[in-house]
Coordinates of C-alpha atoms in Angstrom, one line a residue:
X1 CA 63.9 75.3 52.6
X2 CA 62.5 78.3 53.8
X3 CA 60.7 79.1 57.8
X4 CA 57.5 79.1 55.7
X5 CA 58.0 76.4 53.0
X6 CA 58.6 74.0 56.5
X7 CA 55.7 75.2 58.3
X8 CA 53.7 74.6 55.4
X9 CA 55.0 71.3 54.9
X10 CA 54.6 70.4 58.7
X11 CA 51.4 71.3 58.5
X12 CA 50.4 69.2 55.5
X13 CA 52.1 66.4 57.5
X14 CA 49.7 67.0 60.3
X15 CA 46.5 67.1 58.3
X16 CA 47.8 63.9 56.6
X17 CA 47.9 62.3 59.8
X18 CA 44.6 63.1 61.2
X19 CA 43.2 61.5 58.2
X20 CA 44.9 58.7 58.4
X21 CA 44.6 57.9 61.9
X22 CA 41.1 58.3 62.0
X23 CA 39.4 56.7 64.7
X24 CA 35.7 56.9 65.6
X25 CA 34.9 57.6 69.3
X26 CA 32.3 55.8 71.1
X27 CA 33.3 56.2 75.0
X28 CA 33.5 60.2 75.7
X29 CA 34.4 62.1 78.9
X30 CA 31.9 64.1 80.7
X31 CA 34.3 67.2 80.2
X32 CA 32.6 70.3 78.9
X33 CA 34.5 71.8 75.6
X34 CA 35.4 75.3 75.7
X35 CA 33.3 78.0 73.9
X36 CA 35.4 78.2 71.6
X37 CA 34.7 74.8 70.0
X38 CA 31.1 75.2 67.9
X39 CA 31.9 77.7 66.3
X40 CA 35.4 76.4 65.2
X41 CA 33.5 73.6 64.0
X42 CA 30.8 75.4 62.0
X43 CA 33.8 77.3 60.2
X44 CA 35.5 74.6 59.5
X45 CA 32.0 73.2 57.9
X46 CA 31.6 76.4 56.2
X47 CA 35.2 75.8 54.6
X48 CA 34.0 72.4 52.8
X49 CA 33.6 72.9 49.1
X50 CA 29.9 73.3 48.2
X51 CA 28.7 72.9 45.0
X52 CA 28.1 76.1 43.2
X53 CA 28.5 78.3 46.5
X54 CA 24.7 77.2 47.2
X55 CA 25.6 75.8 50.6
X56 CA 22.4 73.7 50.7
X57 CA 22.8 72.3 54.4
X58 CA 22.3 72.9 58.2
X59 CA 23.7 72.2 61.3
X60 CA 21.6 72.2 64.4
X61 CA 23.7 71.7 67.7
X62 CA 22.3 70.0 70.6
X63 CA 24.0 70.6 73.8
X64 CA 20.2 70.3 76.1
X65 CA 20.7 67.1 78.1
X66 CA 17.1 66.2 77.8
X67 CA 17.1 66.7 73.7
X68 CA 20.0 64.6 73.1
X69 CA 18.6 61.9 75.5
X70 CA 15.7 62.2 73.4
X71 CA 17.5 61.9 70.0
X72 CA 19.4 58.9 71.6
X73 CA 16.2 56.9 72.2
X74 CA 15.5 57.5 68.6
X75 CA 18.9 56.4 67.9
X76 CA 18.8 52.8 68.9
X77 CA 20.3 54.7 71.9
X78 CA 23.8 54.0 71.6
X79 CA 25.2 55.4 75.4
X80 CA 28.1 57.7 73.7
X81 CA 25.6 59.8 72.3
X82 CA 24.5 60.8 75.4
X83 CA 27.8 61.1 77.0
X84 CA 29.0 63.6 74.3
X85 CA 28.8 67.2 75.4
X86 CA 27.9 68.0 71.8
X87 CA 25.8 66.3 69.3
X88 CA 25.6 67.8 65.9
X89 CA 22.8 67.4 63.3
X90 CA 23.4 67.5 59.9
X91 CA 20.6 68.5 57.5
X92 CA 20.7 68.8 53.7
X93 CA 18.6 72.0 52.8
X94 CA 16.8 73.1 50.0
X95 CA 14.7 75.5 53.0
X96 CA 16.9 78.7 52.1
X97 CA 16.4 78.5 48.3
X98 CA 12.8 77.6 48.7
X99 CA 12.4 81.3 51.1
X100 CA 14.9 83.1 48.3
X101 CA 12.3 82.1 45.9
X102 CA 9.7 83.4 48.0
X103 CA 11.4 86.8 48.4
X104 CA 11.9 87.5 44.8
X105 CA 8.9 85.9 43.7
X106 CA 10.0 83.4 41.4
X107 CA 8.8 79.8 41.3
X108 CA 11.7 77.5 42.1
X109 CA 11.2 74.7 40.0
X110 CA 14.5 73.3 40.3
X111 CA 14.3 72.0 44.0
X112 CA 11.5 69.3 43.0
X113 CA 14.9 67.8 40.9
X114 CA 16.7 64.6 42.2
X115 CA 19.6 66.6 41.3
X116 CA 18.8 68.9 43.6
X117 CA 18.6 66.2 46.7
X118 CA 21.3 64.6 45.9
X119 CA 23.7 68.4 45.7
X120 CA 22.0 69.3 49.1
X121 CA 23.1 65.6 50.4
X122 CA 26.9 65.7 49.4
X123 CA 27.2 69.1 50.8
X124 CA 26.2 68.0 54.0
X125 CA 28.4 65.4 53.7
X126 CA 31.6 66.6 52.7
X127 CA 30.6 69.4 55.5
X128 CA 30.8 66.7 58.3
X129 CA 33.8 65.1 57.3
X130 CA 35.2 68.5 57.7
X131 CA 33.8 69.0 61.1
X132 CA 35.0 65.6 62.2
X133 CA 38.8 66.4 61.2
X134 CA 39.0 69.9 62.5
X135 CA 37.7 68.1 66.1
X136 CA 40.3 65.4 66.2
X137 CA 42.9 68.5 64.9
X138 CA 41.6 70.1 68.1
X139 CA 42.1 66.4 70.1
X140 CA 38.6 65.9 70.5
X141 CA 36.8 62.5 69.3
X142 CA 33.8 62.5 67.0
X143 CA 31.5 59.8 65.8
X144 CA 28.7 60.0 62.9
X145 CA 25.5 58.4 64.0
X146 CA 23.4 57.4 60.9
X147 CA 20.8 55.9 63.3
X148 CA 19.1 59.4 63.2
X149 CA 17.8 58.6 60.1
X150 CA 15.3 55.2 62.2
X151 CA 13.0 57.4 62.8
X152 CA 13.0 60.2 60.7
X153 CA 9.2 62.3 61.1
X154 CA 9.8 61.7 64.8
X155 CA 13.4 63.3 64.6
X156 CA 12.0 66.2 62.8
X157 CA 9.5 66.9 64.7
X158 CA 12.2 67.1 68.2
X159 CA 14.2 69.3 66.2
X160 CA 11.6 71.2 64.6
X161 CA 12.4 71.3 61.0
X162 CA 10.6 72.6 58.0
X163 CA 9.7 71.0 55.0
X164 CA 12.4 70.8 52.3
X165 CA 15.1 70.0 54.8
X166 CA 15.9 66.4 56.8
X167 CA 18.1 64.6 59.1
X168 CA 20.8 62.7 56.9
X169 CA 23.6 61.8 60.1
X170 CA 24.4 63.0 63.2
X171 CA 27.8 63.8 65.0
X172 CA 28.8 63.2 68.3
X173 CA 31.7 65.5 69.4
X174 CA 33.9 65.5 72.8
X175 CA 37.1 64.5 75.1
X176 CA 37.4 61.0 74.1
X177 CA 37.2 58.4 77.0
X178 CA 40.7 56.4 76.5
X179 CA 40.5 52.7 78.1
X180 CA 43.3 50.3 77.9
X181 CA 41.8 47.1 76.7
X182 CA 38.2 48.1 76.7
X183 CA 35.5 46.9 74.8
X184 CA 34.2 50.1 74.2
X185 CA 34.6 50.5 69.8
X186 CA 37.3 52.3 68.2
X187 CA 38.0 56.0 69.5
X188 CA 39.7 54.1 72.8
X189 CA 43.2 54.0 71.7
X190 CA 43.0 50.2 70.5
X191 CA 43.8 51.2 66.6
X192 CA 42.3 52.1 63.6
X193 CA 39.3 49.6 61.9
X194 CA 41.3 47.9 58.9
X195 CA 39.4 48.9 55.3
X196 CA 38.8 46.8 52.2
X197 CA 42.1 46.0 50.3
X198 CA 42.9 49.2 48.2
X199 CA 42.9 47.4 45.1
X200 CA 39.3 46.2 45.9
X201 CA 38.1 49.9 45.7
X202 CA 40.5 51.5 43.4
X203 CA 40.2 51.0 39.9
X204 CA 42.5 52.3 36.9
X205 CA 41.3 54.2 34.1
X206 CA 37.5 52.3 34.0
X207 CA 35.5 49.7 35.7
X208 CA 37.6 46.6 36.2
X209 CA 35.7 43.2 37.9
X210 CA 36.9 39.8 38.8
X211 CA 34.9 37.3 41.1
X212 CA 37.2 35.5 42.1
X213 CA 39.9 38.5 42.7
X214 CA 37.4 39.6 44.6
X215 CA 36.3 37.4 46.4
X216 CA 40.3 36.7 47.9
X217 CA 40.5 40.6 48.8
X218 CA 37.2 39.6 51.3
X219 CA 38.2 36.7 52.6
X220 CA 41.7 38.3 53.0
X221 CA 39.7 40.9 54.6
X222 CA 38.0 39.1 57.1
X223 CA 41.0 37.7 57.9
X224 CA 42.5 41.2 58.7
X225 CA 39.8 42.1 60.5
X226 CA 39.3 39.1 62.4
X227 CA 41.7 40.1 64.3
X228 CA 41.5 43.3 65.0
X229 CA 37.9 42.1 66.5
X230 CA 40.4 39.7 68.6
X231 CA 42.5 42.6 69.9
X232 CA 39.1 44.4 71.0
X233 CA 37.9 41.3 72.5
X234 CA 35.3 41.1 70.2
X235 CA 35.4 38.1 68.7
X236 CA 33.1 35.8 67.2
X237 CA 31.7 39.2 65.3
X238 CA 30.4 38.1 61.5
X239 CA 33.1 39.2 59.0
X240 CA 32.9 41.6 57.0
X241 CA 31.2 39.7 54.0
X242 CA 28.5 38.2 55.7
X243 CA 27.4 41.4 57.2
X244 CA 27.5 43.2 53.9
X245 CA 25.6 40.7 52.7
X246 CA 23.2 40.9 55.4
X247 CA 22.6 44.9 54.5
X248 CA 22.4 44.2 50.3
X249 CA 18.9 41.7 51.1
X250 CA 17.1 44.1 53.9

């Protein structure tokens, strides 16, 4: 095998890894990140596929101490989005489209289409997940915070964002805060969250649905994850059916 063939192999190894070892960080050190790092992360946003090269999305990075504070508060203020040197805020965006309209004078129909929302959503999506490997590549942590989205109008309004654009999830990037035998989440170097059975979420060729399959894969599940919960000190936490069941009757 060639010098280049092994790097290249290497390399996908690496990536593989990250993936796979995914953790999300809730405990982060006060360290500042190098200059370097935003816009390492916006490339590697910019190098998520986007569907047909429209880029419909924004970031806006919050590094002011008194804005992310703010955005915390509206956050159900979880304490590591304040500790995070960075907080990033992902918008789907229809804004550039709407002002290309403007500029040639055409009348842009399309962007009052659900498929329009939902494009402008999934780019912003698969651009996060981006950002959130290329910062663990880089040996930072990173953890989404959906909670943006409690408060929406007031969100936008600290950010000041125009219309045709919104907050969908946040990101919280920085040096993660390792402690043995904490209590602190995942992103602490206790392991990685256990996920559904594969067989629950993959199916072959079409839809396939047993109950009762699936209803051992969940309490297999909860089982699983039962003790993980144990090995955070977190147990007595609902398992993981009971809470999904919690979120399908809001």
């Amino acid at each position: 095998m060639s010098v280049t063939a092994t790097a290249t192999s290497l390399a996908s190894a690496q990536t593989l890894l990250t993936i796979l070892t995914h953790e999300s960080c809730r405990s982060f050190l006060p360290t500042p990140l190098p200059p370097s790092t935003l816009p390492t992360l916006t490339a590697a946003a910019q190098s998520a596929s986007t569907s047909s090269l429209l880029q419909t999305y924004d970031i806006i990075a919050v590094q002011d101490p008194q804005r992310k504070s703010l955005l915390a508060s509206l956050s159900e203020s979880q304490p590591f989005i304040n500790q995070a040197p960075l907080l990033l805020i992902f918008c789907p965006s229809l804004r550039r489209l709407e002002n290309l309209s403007t500029l040639y004078n055409t009348q842009p129909k399309a962007l009052d289409t659900m498929e329009m929302f939902i494009t402008c959503t999934v780019d912003a999506a698969i651009a996060g997940q981006n950002v959130v490997f290329a910062a663990e590549s880089l040996g930072l942590g990173a953890c989404y915070v959906g909670a943006i989205r409690n408060d929406m109008e007031r969100v936008c309004e600290v950010l000041g964002l125009p219309r045709l654009t919104y907050p969908v999830f946040g990101i919280a990037v920085g040096y993660p805060e390792r402690l043995s035998g904490s209590d602190s989440g995942a992103g602490s170097g206790n392991g990685i969250k256990p996920r559904l059975p594969m067989g629950e979420i993959l199916h072959d060729e079409v839809w396939s649905e047993d109950l009762e399959r699936q209803r051992g894969n969940i309490e297999a599940y909860d089982a699983v994850l039962g003790e993980f919960y144990l090995g955070q000190r977190k147990g007595g936490r609902d398992g993981w059916g009971r809470s999904a069941r919690r979120w399908a009757f809001l």
